[in-house]
mmCIF file of C-alpha atoms in Angstrom:
data_model
loop_
_atom_site.group_PDB
_atom_site.id
_atom_site.type_symbol
_atom_site.label_atom_id
_atom_site.label_comp_id
_atom_site.label_asym_id
_atom_site.label_seq_id
_atom_site.Cartn_x
_atom_site.Cartn_y
_atom_site.Cartn_z
ATOM 1 C CA MET R 22 0.323 0.188 0.523
ATOM 2 C CA ILE R 23 1.859 3.368 -0.904
ATOM 3 C CA TRP R 24 1.382 5.755 1.782
ATOM 4 C CA TYR R 25 0.813 9.301 -0.175
ATOM 5 C CA PRO R 26 2.561 12.841 0.852
ATOM 6 C CA TYR R 27 0.836 15.529 2.885
ATOM 7 C CA GLN R 28 -2.246 13.231 3.321
ATOM 8 C CA GLN R 29 -4.765 11.555 5.853
ATOM 9 C CA MET R 30 -4.669 8.665 3.933
ATOM 10 C CA LYS R 31 -8.938 7.781 6.039
ATOM 11 C CA THR R 32 -10.261 10.531 4.285
ATOM 12 C CA MET R 33 -8.323 11.396 0.563
ATOM 13 C CA LYS R 34 -10.069 11.084 -2.785
ATOM 14 C CA PRO R 35 -8.492 8.715 -4.389
ATOM 15 C CA PRO R 36 -5.342 10.039 -7.522
ATOM 16 C CA TYR R 37 -5.752 9.701 -10.432
ATOM 17 C CA GLN R 38 -3.773 7.381 -12.322
ATOM 18 C CA ILE R 39 -0.757 8.013 -14.207
ATOM 19 C CA VAL R 40 -0.192 6.081 -17.701
ATOM 20 C CA ASP R 41 1.870 8.027 -20.076
ATOM 21 C CA ALA R 42 3.634 11.648 -20.203
ATOM 22 C CA GLU R 43 5.296 13.560 -22.751
ATOM 23 C CA GLY R 44 6.406 17.405 -23.443
ATOM 24 C CA VAL R 45 3.554 18.811 -20.870
ATOM 25 C CA TYR R 46 1.717 16.318 -20.602
ATOM 26 C CA LEU R 47 0.140 14.393 -18.195
ATOM 27 C CA TYR R 48 -2.012 10.869 -19.404
ATOM 28 C CA THR R 49 -4.127 9.177 -17.913
ATOM 29 C CA GLU R 50 -6.259 6.354 -19.228
ATOM 30 C CA ASN R 51 -9.313 8.590 -21.110
ATOM 31 C CA ARG R 52 -7.593 12.163 -20.049
ATOM 32 C CA LYS R 53 -4.618 14.233 -21.032
ATOM 33 C CA LEU R 54 -3.644 16.886 -19.213
ATOM 34 C CA ILE R 55 -1.631 19.948 -18.979
ATOM 35 C CA ASP R 56 0.866 19.700 -16.107
ATOM 36 C CA SER R 57 0.439 23.405 -14.572
ATOM 37 C CA VAL R 58 3.197 22.415 -11.506
ATOM 38 C CA SER R 59 5.784 20.705 -12.901
ATOM 39 C CA SER R 60 5.521 17.514 -10.530
ATOM 40 C CA TRP R 61 6.468 20.108 -8.145
ATOM 41 C CA TRP R 62 7.670 22.969 -10.260
ATOM 42 C CA SER R 63 11.032 20.303 -11.154
ATOM 43 C CA VAL R 64 10.235 19.376 -14.863
ATOM 44 C CA ILE R 65 10.814 22.281 -16.735
ATOM 45 C CA HIS R 66 12.055 20.236 -19.733
ATOM 46 C CA GLY R 67 8.594 18.791 -20.095
ATOM 47 C CA TYR R 68 8.005 14.562 -19.519
ATOM 48 C CA LYS R 69 10.570 12.165 -21.599
ATOM 49 C CA HIS R 70 12.741 15.309 -23.578
ATOM 50 C CA PRO R 71 14.848 12.913 -25.912
ATOM 51 C CA GLU R 72 17.865 14.344 -25.267
ATOM 52 C CA ILE R 73 17.587 14.030 -21.945
ATOM 53 C CA ASN R 74 16.427 9.764 -21.963
ATOM 54 C CA GLN R 75 19.347 9.694 -24.063
ATOM 55 C CA ALA R 76 22.095 10.574 -21.425
ATOM 56 C CA ILE R 77 20.006 8.843 -19.360
ATOM 57 C CA THR R 78 20.540 5.443 -21.412
ATOM 58 C CA GLU R 79 24.095 6.432 -22.324
ATOM 59 C CA GLN R 80 24.795 6.097 -18.990
ATOM 60 C CA LEU R 81 23.023 3.343 -17.790
ATOM 61 C CA GLY R 82 24.705 1.949 -20.212
ATOM 62 C CA LYS R 83 28.855 2.353 -18.676
ATOM 63 C CA PHE R 84 27.001 2.014 -14.257
ATOM 64 C CA ALA R 85 23.895 3.244 -12.654
ATOM 65 C CA HIS R 86 25.721 4.046 -9.423
ATOM 66 C CA VAL R 87 28.646 3.651 -7.354
ATOM 67 C CA MET R 88 28.942 5.912 -3.718
ATOM 68 C CA LEU R 89 31.663 8.838 -3.426
ATOM 69 C CA GLY R 90 33.444 7.173 0.080
ATOM 70 C CA GLY R 91 36.982 5.906 -1.327
ATOM 71 C CA LEU R 92 35.562 5.685 -5.044
ATOM 72 C CA THR R 93 34.215 8.950 -7.983
ATOM 73 C CA HIS R 94 33.550 9.452 -11.501
ATOM 74 C CA GLU R 95 33.708 11.052 -14.419
ATOM 75 C CA PRO R 96 29.278 12.456 -13.713
ATOM 76 C CA ALA R 97 30.023 13.908 -10.819
ATOM 77 C CA GLN R 98 32.822 15.514 -11.440
ATOM 78 C CA LYS R 99 32.004 16.922 -14.358
ATOM 79 C CA LEU R 100 29.558 18.653 -12.234
ATOM 80 C CA SER R 101 31.417 20.002 -9.785
ATOM 81 C CA ASP R 102 33.558 21.902 -12.059
ATOM 82 C CA LYS R 103 30.056 22.784 -14.670
ATOM 83 C CA MET R 104 28.285 24.343 -10.862
ATOM 84 C CA GLN R 105 32.082 25.899 -10.511
ATOM 85 C CA GLU R 106 32.228 27.270 -14.001
ATOM 86 C CA TRP R 107 27.954 28.581 -13.611
ATOM 87 C CA LEU R 108 27.246 30.101 -10.755
ATOM 88 C CA PRO R 109 28.088 33.179 -9.708
ATOM 89 C CA GLY R 110 31.611 34.292 -7.187
ATOM 90 C CA ASP R 111 33.122 32.178 -5.322
ATOM 91 C CA LEU R 112 30.404 29.547 -4.596
ATOM 92 C CA ASP R 113 32.069 26.443 -6.107
ATOM 93 C CA CYS R 114 32.597 23.554 -3.820
ATOM 94 C CA CYS R 115 29.414 21.080 -4.892
ATOM 95 C CA PHE R 116 28.592 18.819 -1.760
ATOM 96 C CA PHE R 117 26.289 16.701 -3.781
ATOM 97 C CA SER R 118 22.494 14.676 -2.029
ATOM 98 C CA ASP R 119 19.656 13.428 -2.629
ATOM 99 C CA SER R 120 17.322 15.909 -2.324
ATOM 100 C CA GLY R 121 16.408 19.572 -1.829
ATOM 101 C CA SER R 122 15.449 18.057 2.429
ATOM 102 C CA VAL R 123 18.679 16.574 3.198
ATOM 103 C CA ALA R 124 21.051 19.539 1.222
ATOM 104 C CA VAL R 125 19.269 21.540 3.621
ATOM 105 C CA GLU R 126 20.092 19.796 6.514
ATOM 106 C CA VAL R 127 23.157 19.473 4.927
ATOM 107 C CA ALA R 128 24.205 22.990 4.950
ATOM 108 C CA LEU R 129 22.581 23.845 8.023
ATOM 109 C CA LYS R 130 24.949 21.779 9.382
ATOM 110 C CA ILE R 131 27.872 22.817 7.493
ATOM 111 C CA ALA R 132 27.035 26.186 8.764
ATOM 112 C CA LEU R 133 27.040 24.908 12.975
ATOM 113 C CA GLN R 134 30.418 23.296 12.741
ATOM 114 C CA TYR R 135 32.328 26.229 10.516
ATOM 115 C CA TYR R 136 31.973 27.692 13.588
ATOM 116 C CA VAL R 137 32.218 25.291 16.054
ATOM 117 C CA ASN R 138 35.176 24.076 14.154
ATOM 118 C CA ARG R 139 36.839 27.747 15.281
ATOM 119 C CA ASP R 140 35.469 27.649 18.467
ATOM 120 C CA GLU R 141 32.982 30.336 17.920
ATOM 121 C CA THR R 142 30.362 27.354 20.037
ATOM 122 C CA GLN R 143 28.456 30.058 21.339
ATOM 123 C CA ARG R 144 27.193 30.317 17.218
ATOM 124 C CA THR R 145 24.341 28.893 18.071
ATOM 125 C CA MET R 146 20.860 29.337 16.643
ATOM 126 C CA VAL R 147 19.353 29.942 13.195
ATOM 127 C CA LEU R 148 17.597 33.142 12.099
ATOM 128 C CA ALA R 149 14.720 32.301 9.490
ATOM 129 C CA LEU R 150 11.850 33.655 7.946
ATOM 130 C CA GLU R 151 8.174 33.844 9.040
ATOM 131 C CA HIS R 152 6.737 31.364 7.169
ATOM 132 C CA ALA R 153 9.723 29.412 5.893
ATOM 133 C CA TYR R 154 9.529 26.384 4.445
ATOM 134 C CA HIS R 155 12.494 24.375 3.743
ATOM 135 C CA GLY R 156 11.721 20.814 3.605
ATOM 136 C CA ASP R 157 9.842 17.459 6.201
ATOM 137 C CA THR R 158 13.423 16.126 7.872
ATOM 138 C CA PHE R 159 13.920 17.280 11.057
ATOM 139 C CA LYS R 160 16.175 20.600 10.748
ATOM 140 C CA ALA R 161 14.608 21.668 7.721
ATOM 141 C CA MET R 162 11.411 21.506 9.864
ATOM 142 C CA GLU R 163 12.570 22.992 12.999
ATOM 143 C CA VAL R 164 13.646 26.409 10.661
ATOM 144 C CA GLY R 165 10.833 26.336 8.402
ATOM 145 C CA ASP R 166 7.734 28.728 9.858
ATOM 146 C CA ASP R 167 3.958 26.647 8.589
ATOM 147 C CA GLU R 168 2.849 25.014 11.175
ATOM 148 C CA ASP R 169 -0.518 23.266 8.387
ATOM 149 C CA TYR R 170 3.469 20.980 8.002
ATOM 150 C CA HIS R 171 5.377 21.070 11.210
ATOM 151 C CA PHE R 172 2.814 21.069 13.492
ATOM 152 C CA VAL R 173 3.889 17.939 15.312
ATOM 153 C CA LEU R 174 7.388 19.777 16.764
ATOM 154 C CA LYS R 175 4.815 21.539 18.875
ATOM 155 C CA ALA R 176 5.812 17.879 20.879
ATOM 156 C CA TYR R 177 9.711 19.512 21.614
ATOM 157 C CA GLY R 178 7.829 23.005 23.275
ATOM 158 C CA LYS R 179 9.362 26.345 21.797
ATOM 159 C CA ARG R 180 12.512 25.754 19.322
ATOM 160 C CA GLU R 181 15.129 27.812 21.040
ATOM 161 C CA LYS R 182 17.692 27.697 18.666
ATOM 162 C CA VAL R 183 16.186 29.341 16.322
ATOM 163 C CA ILE R 184 14.340 32.999 15.554
ATOM 164 C CA HIS R 185 11.829 33.701 12.935
ATOM 165 C CA ILE R 186 11.321 37.113 11.120
ATOM 166 C CA PRO R 187 8.656 38.934 8.624
ATOM 167 C CA THR R 188 10.034 40.387 5.495
ATOM 168 C CA GLU R 189 11.282 43.356 6.852
ATOM 169 C CA ILE R 190 14.652 45.764 6.537
ATOM 170 C CA LYS R 191 13.974 46.750 9.678
ATOM 171 C CA ALA R 192 12.834 43.747 11.593
ATOM 172 C CA LEU R 193 15.541 41.495 9.975
ATOM 173 C CA GLU R 194 17.670 45.014 11.560
ATOM 174 C CA LYS R 195 16.360 44.586 14.500
ATOM 175 C CA ALA R 196 17.135 40.385 14.767
ATOM 176 C CA PHE R 197 20.947 41.213 13.815
ATOM 177 C CA ALA R 198 21.225 43.698 16.439
ATOM 178 C CA ALA R 199 19.744 41.578 19.607
ATOM 179 C CA TYR R 200 21.523 38.094 18.215
ATOM 180 C CA HIS R 201 23.883 38.223 15.794
ATOM 181 C CA GLU R 202 26.934 36.834 18.697
ATOM 182 C CA ARG R 203 25.149 34.279 18.561
ATOM 183 C CA LEU R 204 24.405 33.606 14.896
ATOM 184 C CA ASN R 205 25.686 31.153 12.670
ATOM 185 C CA CYS R 206 23.279 32.008 9.354
ATOM 186 C CA PHE R 207 20.593 33.744 8.225
ATOM 187 C CA ILE R 208 18.795 30.948 6.161
ATOM 188 C CA VAL R 209 16.244 32.495 2.719
ATOM 189 C CA GLU R 210 14.264 30.621 0.336
ATOM 190 C CA PRO R 211 14.836 34.339 -1.757
ATOM 191 C CA LEU R 212 12.228 36.105 -3.062
ATOM 192 C CA LEU R 213 9.591 33.151 -3.698
ATOM 193 C CA GLN R 214 9.402 31.539 -0.036
ATOM 194 C CA GLY R 215 6.796 28.781 -2.327
ATOM 195 C CA ALA R 216 5.114 25.859 0.338
ATOM 196 C CA GLY R 217 4.781 29.048 2.835
ATOM 197 C CA GLY R 218 2.178 30.686 0.197
ATOM 198 C CA MET R 219 3.715 32.000 -2.663
ATOM 199 C CA ARG R 220 5.217 34.557 -1.236
ATOM 200 C CA MET R 221 6.735 37.182 -2.600
ATOM 201 C CA TYR R 222 9.167 39.744 -1.527
ATOM 202 C CA ASP R 223 11.977 42.582 -2.441
ATOM 203 C CA ILE R 224 15.185 41.959 -3.635
ATOM 204 C CA SER R 225 16.637 44.723 -1.066
ATOM 205 C CA PHE R 226 15.715 42.608 2.054
ATOM 206 C CA LEU R 227 18.275 40.061 0.009
ATOM 207 C CA LYS R 228 19.937 43.511 0.009
ATOM 208 C CA ARG R 229 20.145 44.297 4.044
ATOM 209 C CA ALA R 230 21.329 40.657 4.578
ATOM 210 C CA ARG R 231 24.426 40.327 2.677
ATOM 211 C CA GLU R 232 25.413 43.372 4.290
ATOM 212 C CA LEU R 233 24.515 42.911 7.538
ATOM 213 C CA CYS R 234 25.975 39.114 7.599
ATOM 214 C CA ASP R 235 29.502 40.891 6.476
ATOM 215 C CA ARG R 236 29.017 43.044 9.367
ATOM 216 C CA TYR R 237 28.424 40.260 11.711
ATOM 217 C CA GLY R 238 30.180 37.437 10.938
ATOM 218 C CA VAL R 239 26.857 35.017 9.933
ATOM 219 C CA LEU R 240 27.188 32.907 7.250
ATOM 220 C CA LEU R 241 23.722 33.564 3.972
ATOM 221 C CA ILE R 242 21.576 30.806 3.197
ATOM 222 C CA PHE R 243 20.004 30.394 -0.001
ATOM 223 C CA ASP R 244 17.244 27.780 -0.995
ATOM 224 C CA GLU R 245 16.945 27.681 -3.812
ATOM 225 C CA VAL R 246 15.182 24.300 -3.752
ATOM 226 C CA ALA R 247 12.298 25.804 -6.128
ATOM 227 C CA THR R 248 13.374 29.273 -6.611
ATOM 228 C CA GLY R 249 17.140 28.162 -8.479
ATOM 229 C CA PHE R 250 16.747 27.856 -12.294
ATOM 230 C CA GLY R 251 14.774 30.571 -13.658
ATOM 231 C CA ARG R 252 11.652 30.170 -11.266
ATOM 232 C CA THR R 253 11.948 34.107 -10.232
ATOM 233 C CA GLY R 254 13.428 35.414 -13.771
ATOM 234 C CA ASN R 255 16.542 34.936 -12.542
ATOM 235 C CA ARG R 256 18.787 32.548 -13.462
ATOM 236 C CA PHE R 257 18.954 32.187 -9.843
ATOM 237 C CA VAL R 258 18.506 34.675 -7.198
ATOM 238 C CA ALA R 259 22.231 34.531 -5.713
ATOM 239 C CA ASP R 260 23.225 35.997 -9.488
ATOM 240 C CA LEU R 261 21.611 39.123 -8.104
ATOM 241 C CA VAL R 262 21.991 38.167 -3.995
ATOM 242 C CA LEU R 263 25.786 36.477 -3.140
ATOM 243 C CA PRO R 264 24.986 34.241 -0.273
ATOM 244 C CA ASP R 265 27.803 31.687 1.395
ATOM 245 C CA ILE R 266 25.747 28.518 0.910
ATOM 246 C CA LEU R 267 23.371 27.559 -1.990
ATOM 247 C CA VAL R 268 20.578 24.337 -2.923
ATOM 248 C CA LEU R 269 19.783 23.296 -5.044
ATOM 249 C CA GLY R 270 17.580 20.466 -5.631
ATOM 250 C CA LYS R 271 14.583 19.493 -8.028
ATOM 251 C CA ALA R 272 15.256 21.289 -11.175
ATOM 252 C CA LEU R 273 18.938 19.957 -11.472
ATOM 253 C CA THR R 274 18.275 17.370 -12.843
ATOM 254 C CA GLY R 275 15.111 18.421 -14.968
ATOM 255 C CA GLY R 276 12.682 16.085 -12.405
ATOM 256 C CA TYR R 277 13.818 13.449 -13.549
ATOM 257 C CA ILE R 278 15.618 11.939 -10.436
ATOM 258 C CA GLY R 279 15.766 13.089 -6.960
ATOM 259 C CA HIS R 280 19.416 15.084 -6.768
ATOM 260 C CA ALA R 281 20.409 18.003 -5.023
ATOM 261 C CA VAL R 282 23.934 19.986 -3.993
ATOM 262 C CA THR R 283 24.780 22.272 -1.709
ATOM 263 C CA VAL R 284 27.756 24.679 -2.546
ATOM 264 C CA THR R 285 29.608 26.491 -0.618
ATOM 265 C CA SER R 286 31.889 29.540 -0.687
ATOM 266 C CA HIS R 287 35.587 29.203 -1.073
ATOM 267 C CA ARG R 288 35.295 30.962 3.212
ATOM 268 C CA VAL R 289 33.123 28.164 3.912
ATOM 269 C CA TYR R 290 35.196 25.807 2.572
ATOM 270 C CA GLU R 291 38.068 26.044 4.082
ATOM 271 C CA GLY R 292 37.056 26.486 6.906
ATOM 272 C CA PHE R 293 37.006 22.477 7.192
ATOM 273 C CA TYR R 294 40.127 22.224 5.148
ATOM 274 C CA ASP R 295 42.568 21.067 7.964
ATOM 275 C CA ASP R 296 44.813 18.573 9.258
ATOM 276 C CA ASP R 297 42.133 17.947 12.163
ATOM 277 C CA PRO R 298 40.462 15.181 10.645
ATOM 278 C CA ALA R 299 36.660 16.259 13.629
ATOM 279 C CA HIS R 300 37.361 19.080 11.105
ATOM 280 C CA ALA R 301 36.487 17.450 8.472
ATOM 281 C CA LEU R 302 32.520 17.026 7.362
ATOM 282 C CA MET R 303 30.627 13.951 8.504
ATOM 283 C CA HIS R 304 28.345 13.124 6.450
ATOM 284 C CA GLY R 305 28.239 10.752 3.110
ATOM 285 C CA PRO R 306 24.054 9.100 1.969
ATOM 286 C CA THR R 307 24.677 6.838 0.430
ATOM 287 C CA PHE R 308 22.830 8.604 -3.554
ATOM 288 C CA MET R 309 24.926 11.563 -3.306
ATOM 289 C CA GLY R 310 26.318 12.460 -6.763
ATOM 290 C CA ASN R 311 24.151 9.529 -8.253
ATOM 291 C CA ALA R 312 25.862 8.953 -11.792
ATOM 292 C CA LEU R 313 22.099 8.639 -13.702
ATOM 293 C CA ALA R 314 21.213 12.287 -11.723
ATOM 294 C CA CYS R 315 24.188 13.588 -12.655
ATOM 295 C CA SER R 316 24.516 13.143 -16.267
ATOM 296 C CA VAL R 317 20.964 14.021 -15.934
ATOM 297 C CA ALA R 318 22.042 17.827 -14.256
ATOM 298 C CA LEU R 319 24.295 18.684 -17.088
ATOM 299 C CA LYS R 320 21.990 17.652 -19.687
ATOM 300 C CA SER R 321 19.130 19.580 -18.613
ATOM 301 C CA ILE R 322 21.877 22.592 -17.363
ATOM 302 C CA GLU R 323 22.870 22.479 -21.464
ATOM 303 C CA LEU R 324 19.118 22.488 -22.353
ATOM 304 C CA PHE R 325 19.077 25.908 -20.549
ATOM 305 C CA GLU R 326 22.208 27.832 -21.447
ATOM 306 C CA LYS R 327 21.844 26.241 -25.708
ATOM 307 C CA GLN R 328 18.221 26.976 -25.643
ATOM 308 C CA ASP R 329 17.663 30.132 -24.005
ATOM 309 C CA TYR R 330 15.737 29.849 -20.962
ATOM 310 C CA MET R 331 15.828 32.805 -19.361
ATOM 311 C CA SER R 332 13.263 33.762 -22.688
ATOM 312 C CA LYS R 333 11.504 31.572 -22.510
ATOM 313 C CA ILE R 334 10.266 32.131 -18.917
ATOM 314 C CA HIS R 335 10.371 36.038 -19.071
ATOM 315 C CA ARG R 336 7.880 34.691 -22.323
ATOM 316 C CA ILE R 337 6.276 33.009 -19.602
ATOM 317 C CA GLU R 338 6.111 35.973 -17.658
ATOM 318 C CA ALA R 339 4.907 38.715 -20.039
ATOM 319 C CA ILE R 340 1.627 36.054 -21.496
ATOM 320 C CA THR R 341 0.683 35.839 -18.223
ATOM 321 C CA ARG R 342 0.389 39.067 -16.585
ATOM 322 C CA ARG R 343 -1.144 40.351 -19.866
ATOM 323 C CA GLU R 344 -3.279 36.769 -19.382
ATOM 324 C CA MET R 345 -4.720 38.222 -15.634
ATOM 325 C CA ARG R 346 -3.549 42.272 -16.599
ATOM 326 C CA GLY R 347 -8.091 43.393 -15.139
ATOM 327 C CA PHE R 348 -9.036 40.198 -13.524
ATOM 328 C CA SER R 349 -10.397 39.943 -10.063
ATOM 329 C CA ASP R 350 -13.441 38.597 -7.814
ATOM 330 C CA PRO R 351 -14.671 39.297 -4.622
ATOM 331 C CA ARG R 352 -12.968 36.018 -3.210
ATOM 332 C CA ILE R 353 -9.875 36.757 -4.060
ATOM 333 C CA LYS R 354 -7.412 38.706 -2.032
ATOM 334 C CA GLU R 355 -4.220 39.173 -3.991
ATOM 335 C CA ILE R 356 -2.747 37.339 -7.216
ATOM 336 C CA ARG R 357 0.813 37.767 -7.466
ATOM 337 C CA ILE R 358 2.831 36.835 -10.771
ATOM 338 C CA MET R 359 7.187 36.729 -10.330
ATOM 339 C CA GLY R 360 9.237 35.366 -13.034
ATOM 340 C CA ALA R 361 7.364 31.279 -13.880
ATOM 341 C CA CYS R 362 4.920 31.495 -10.352
ATOM 342 C CA VAL R 363 1.304 32.973 -10.231
ATOM 343 C CA CYS R 364 -0.549 32.752 -7.325
ATOM 344 C CA VAL R 365 -4.526 33.770 -7.115
ATOM 345 C CA GLU R 366 -4.698 33.630 -3.202
ATOM 346 C CA VAL R 367 -8.016 33.720 -1.772
ATOM 347 C CA TYR R 368 -9.685 34.777 1.977
ATOM 348 C CA ASP R 369 -11.319 31.318 2.287
ATOM 349 C CA PRO R 370 -9.343 28.203 2.115
ATOM 350 C CA GLN R 371 -13.354 26.709 0.783
ATOM 351 C CA THR R 372 -13.020 29.083 -2.102
ATOM 352 C CA ILE R 373 -11.482 26.671 -3.844
ATOM 353 C CA ALA R 374 -12.433 23.540 -2.735
ATOM 354 C CA GLY R 375 -12.913 21.535 -5.906
ATOM 355 C CA TYR R 376 -10.686 23.031 -8.304
ATOM 356 C CA GLN R 377 -8.839 20.908 -8.616
ATOM 357 C CA GLN R 378 -11.331 17.842 -10.134
ATOM 358 C CA PHE R 379 -12.972 21.340 -12.038
ATOM 359 C CA ALA R 380 -9.040 21.453 -13.652
ATOM 360 C CA PHE R 381 -9.113 18.139 -13.979
ATOM 361 C CA GLU R 382 -12.283 17.636 -16.571
ATOM 362 C CA ARG R 383 -10.930 21.047 -18.616
ATOM 363 C CA GLY R 384 -8.172 19.040 -19.011
ATOM 364 C CA VAL R 385 -5.988 20.911 -16.571
ATOM 365 C CA PHE R 386 -3.569 19.226 -13.178
ATOM 366 C CA SER R 387 -3.436 21.595 -10.889
ATOM 367 C CA ARG R 388 -2.999 21.371 -7.299
ATOM 368 C CA PRO R 389 -4.409 24.071 -4.959
ATOM 369 C CA PHE R 390 -3.360 23.710 -1.454
ATOM 370 C CA LEU R 391 -5.159 26.008 1.996
ATOM 371 C CA ASN R 392 -5.437 29.535 0.951
ATOM 372 C CA TYR R 393 -3.453 29.034 -3.017
ATOM 373 C CA MET R 394 -4.624 28.436 -6.350
ATOM 374 C CA TYR R 395 -1.647 28.689 -8.448
ATOM 375 C CA ALA R 396 0.804 27.297 -11.234
ATOM 376 C CA MET R 397 4.279 27.008 -11.988
ATOM 377 C CA VAL R 398 4.426 24.968 -15.655
ATOM 378 C CA PRO R 399 7.692 23.524 -17.407
ATOM 379 C CA TYR R 400 9.568 26.657 -19.259
ATOM 380 C CA VAL R 401 8.175 24.849 -22.830
ATOM 381 C CA ILE R 402 4.960 25.603 -22.762
ATOM 382 C CA THR R 403 3.057 27.343 -25.340
ATOM 383 C CA GLU R 404 1.760 29.962 -25.404
ATOM 384 C CA GLU R 405 -1.993 27.626 -26.327
ATOM 385 C CA ALA R 406 -1.406 25.012 -24.091
ATOM 386 C CA LEU R 407 -0.180 28.040 -20.825
ATOM 387 C CA VAL R 408 -3.655 30.443 -22.415
ATOM 388 C CA ARG R 409 -5.957 27.861 -20.884
ATOM 389 C CA VAL R 410 -3.997 27.208 -17.383
ATOM 390 C CA LEU R 411 -5.177 30.850 -17.093
ATOM 391 C CA ASP R 412 -7.990 30.666 -18.063
ATOM 392 C CA THR R 413 -9.552 27.713 -16.316
ATOM 393 C CA MET R 414 -8.322 29.366 -13.550
ATOM 394 C CA LYS R 415 -10.099 32.072 -14.020
ATOM 395 C CA ALA R 416 -12.636 30.132 -14.638
ATOM 396 C CA TRP R 417 -13.436 28.533 -11.832
ATOM 397 C CA PHE R 418 -14.136 32.297 -10.602
ATOM 398 C CA ALA R 419 -16.599 33.409 -13.314
ATOM 399 C CA GLU R 420 -18.686 29.941 -13.562
ATOM 400 C CA GLY R 421 -18.255 29.167 -8.949
#
């Protein structure tokens, strides 16, 4: 029996059975659906992409996986080299893992140990955002701030080591003034907070965060698992403000295979590079640097560059703004658009109850949650298909 995610198994409705997928479409036995959420925001090239399929097949003919403990291989080496070339600044040092949540855990562990290695053992606190979501593993939940996902942590009582603030510069400055001597890092989903409600905020907040982190010697972590690879309309938000640690996942492999990477600056890496074995990073996911995943990631990045995906993303944003311009309804609190993301936030979650089935019957797969109806489409979507997704969202309010 499958135990499904984020569902009360006793009351959940049966999931849609997918028998095939190609391009932006998912196929059931009798329906063709536009995937408007890119399989949790990861399938940026669409399904069954011939070049990515070929990359997997070629690597599979050699080997699927070998551990990175005491061994290494060309796909992992090439991907690490590519990230060093491709990412901004001196974000050059790659630690691979098998999911975004684990990559966040690695980032938080690195931030803590970086100061332990320097005998600054008082730096045990983490600054994070309100409405944050960084994954469902335990430290990722602790720095998160969404009781709809992480209410189980109430069993532990108050979180003494994490401070949450809103995306307001005054709150940021106040937190640094009060806690800077005890902070090891500030972790954010930059510009776009995904599972916390597709909340969007201004780059000025991150620029001020960078200044304060520099002033007080605090590491800045960007969790770009959801925002990386163009989703915000920027290739990476790290291109605008440089973090000390960058976390990538989801679209890293074009949604083909679970894989992630935690990338650090040279300064952070050198905090572990020592004759003392106790200063080593003692972490090692079994499937880190998986050869199939690395081969797919390399091909995914090649496609992103060669086919000018940033132009595709800007086109998606322009079409979305055009189609949503002037649209309103008394039940809607706000419509937010950033890059290849659009969110319709309603006042009452009951307003969008039933929307998933409504969209399904009109040839669109959607997965609204709480008060949020949203779309994060694959970047290869046609204008016709994108307009159909947006028209379906609008039709729900017109016909409801």
